[in-house]
Coordinates of C-alpha atoms in Angstrom, one line a residue:
M1 CA 63.0 -8.4 27.4
G2 CA 61.1 -6.9 30.8
L3 CA 59.4 -9.8 31.2
L4 CA 62.8 -11.9 31.2
F5 CA 64.3 -9.6 33.5
W6 CA 61.4 -9.9 36.2
A7 CA 61.6 -13.5 35.7
I8 CA 65.3 -13.7 36.5
I9 CA 64.6 -11.2 39.8
V10 CA 61.9 -13.7 40.8
A11 CA 64.0 -16.8 40.5
F12 CA 66.9 -15.2 42.2
G13 CA 64.5 -14.4 45.0
A14 CA 63.2 -17.9 45.2
L15 CA 66.7 -19.3 45.2
L16 CA 67.6 -17.1 48.0
L17 CA 64.4 -17.8 50.1
I18 CA 64.9 -21.7 49.4
R19 CA 68.5 -21.2 50.7
V20 CA 67.8 -19.2 53.9
Y21 CA 64.6 -20.6 55.2
P22 CA 65.9 -24.0 56.9
S23 CA 68.6 -21.7 58.3
V24 CA 65.9 -19.5 59.9
Q25 CA 63.5 -22.4 60.7
E26 CA 66.5 -23.8 62.8
F27 CA 67.0 -20.6 64.4
L28 CA 63.3 -20.0 65.4
T29 CA 63.1 -23.7 66.7
T30 CA 66.4 -23.0 68.7
R31 CA 64.9 -19.6 70.0
Q32 CA 61.7 -21.6 71.3
A33 CA 63.9 -24.3 73.2
V34 CA 65.5 -21.6 75.0
D35 CA 62.1 -19.7 75.8
R36 CA 60.3 -23.1 77.0
V37 CA 63.5 -23.8 79.1
V38 CA 63.6 -20.0 80.7
R39 CA 59.6 -20.2 81.0
S40 CA 59.3 -23.9 82.2
D41 CA 60.7 -23.1 85.8
P42 CA 60.4 -19.4 87.0
R43 CA 63.1 -20.0 89.4
P44 CA 65.8 -22.6 88.1
G45 CA 68.1 -23.6 90.7
S46 CA 71.6 -23.3 89.1
V47 CA 73.3 -22.7 85.8
P48 CA 73.9 -26.6 85.1
E49 CA 70.2 -27.3 85.3
I50 CA 69.3 -24.9 83.0
R51 CA 72.0 -26.4 80.5
R52 CA 70.7 -29.6 81.3
A53 CA 67.4 -28.5 80.3
F54 CA 68.0 -27.1 77.1
D55 CA 70.0 -30.2 76.1
K56 CA 67.1 -32.5 77.0
Q57 CA 65.1 -30.2 75.0
R58 CA 67.3 -30.6 71.9
Q59 CA 67.0 -34.5 72.0
I60 CA 63.0 -34.3 72.2
E61 CA 62.8 -31.6 69.1
Y62 CA 65.5 -31.1 66.4
T63 CA 66.8 -27.8 67.2
N64 CA 70.1 -26.4 66.2
S65 CA 73.1 -28.9 65.8
M66 CA 75.7 -25.7 66.4
I67 CA 74.2 -24.9 69.6
T68 CA 74.4 -27.2 72.9
G69 CA 73.9 -26.4 76.5
N70 CA 77.6 -25.6 77.0
D71 CA 77.1 -22.7 74.1
L72 CA 74.4 -20.9 76.2
E73 CA 75.5 -17.8 77.6
I74 CA 73.7 -17.9 81.3
E75 CA 73.8 -14.8 83.4
A76 CA 72.4 -14.4 87.1
V77 CA 70.2 -11.2 87.5
A78 CA 68.5 -10.2 90.5
D79 CA 65.3 -12.1 90.0
G80 CA 66.4 -15.3 87.9
F81 CA 68.5 -15.8 85.0
R82 CA 69.3 -14.3 81.6
V83 CA 70.1 -17.1 79.0
S84 CA 71.2 -15.7 75.9
F85 CA 73.1 -17.4 72.5
A86 CA 74.5 -16.1 69.4
Y87 CA 75.8 -17.9 66.6
D88 CA 77.1 -17.2 62.7
K89 CA 75.7 -19.2 59.7
E90 CA 77.0 -19.2 56.3
V91 CA 74.2 -20.1 53.6
E92 CA 75.6 -20.9 50.2
I93 CA 74.0 -18.8 47.4
A94 CA 76.1 -20.1 44.5
D95 CA 79.8 -21.8 44.8
P96 CA 81.5 -18.7 45.3
V97 CA 78.9 -16.4 47.1
F98 CA 77.9 -17.1 50.7
L99 CA 75.5 -15.2 52.6
L100 CA 76.4 -14.7 56.2
I101 CA 73.5 -14.6 58.8
K102 CA 74.4 -13.5 62.5
Y103 CA 71.6 -14.7 64.9
R104 CA 71.2 -14.1 68.8
H105 CA 68.4 -14.5 71.3
T106 CA 68.1 -13.5 74.8
A107 CA 65.5 -14.9 77.5
S108 CA 64.8 -13.9 80.7
T109 CA 63.1 -15.8 83.4
R110 CA 61.3 -12.6 84.9

């Protein structure tokens, strides 16, 4: 009975990992794209330039299909810009059960 119990726990953990991993990988790729855009030009000229650069980065590598340049929150700070994004992702575990993951990231040109 103990072996069966642990087999069920390990199987559930593996199922959870298999379902969540693509979402986490998508977030990490999007975060890397935002960081690359922010760090590529330490003094970007304007907000539209940052949005265009992010959209170009999305075309180069598959990032997040939910986030576009228009979804970025860009704030001017004293020495540059602060770029952030946030979104929610529902991951289906089993038909009536979903896992809600809230992703957010902020990058600064400093």
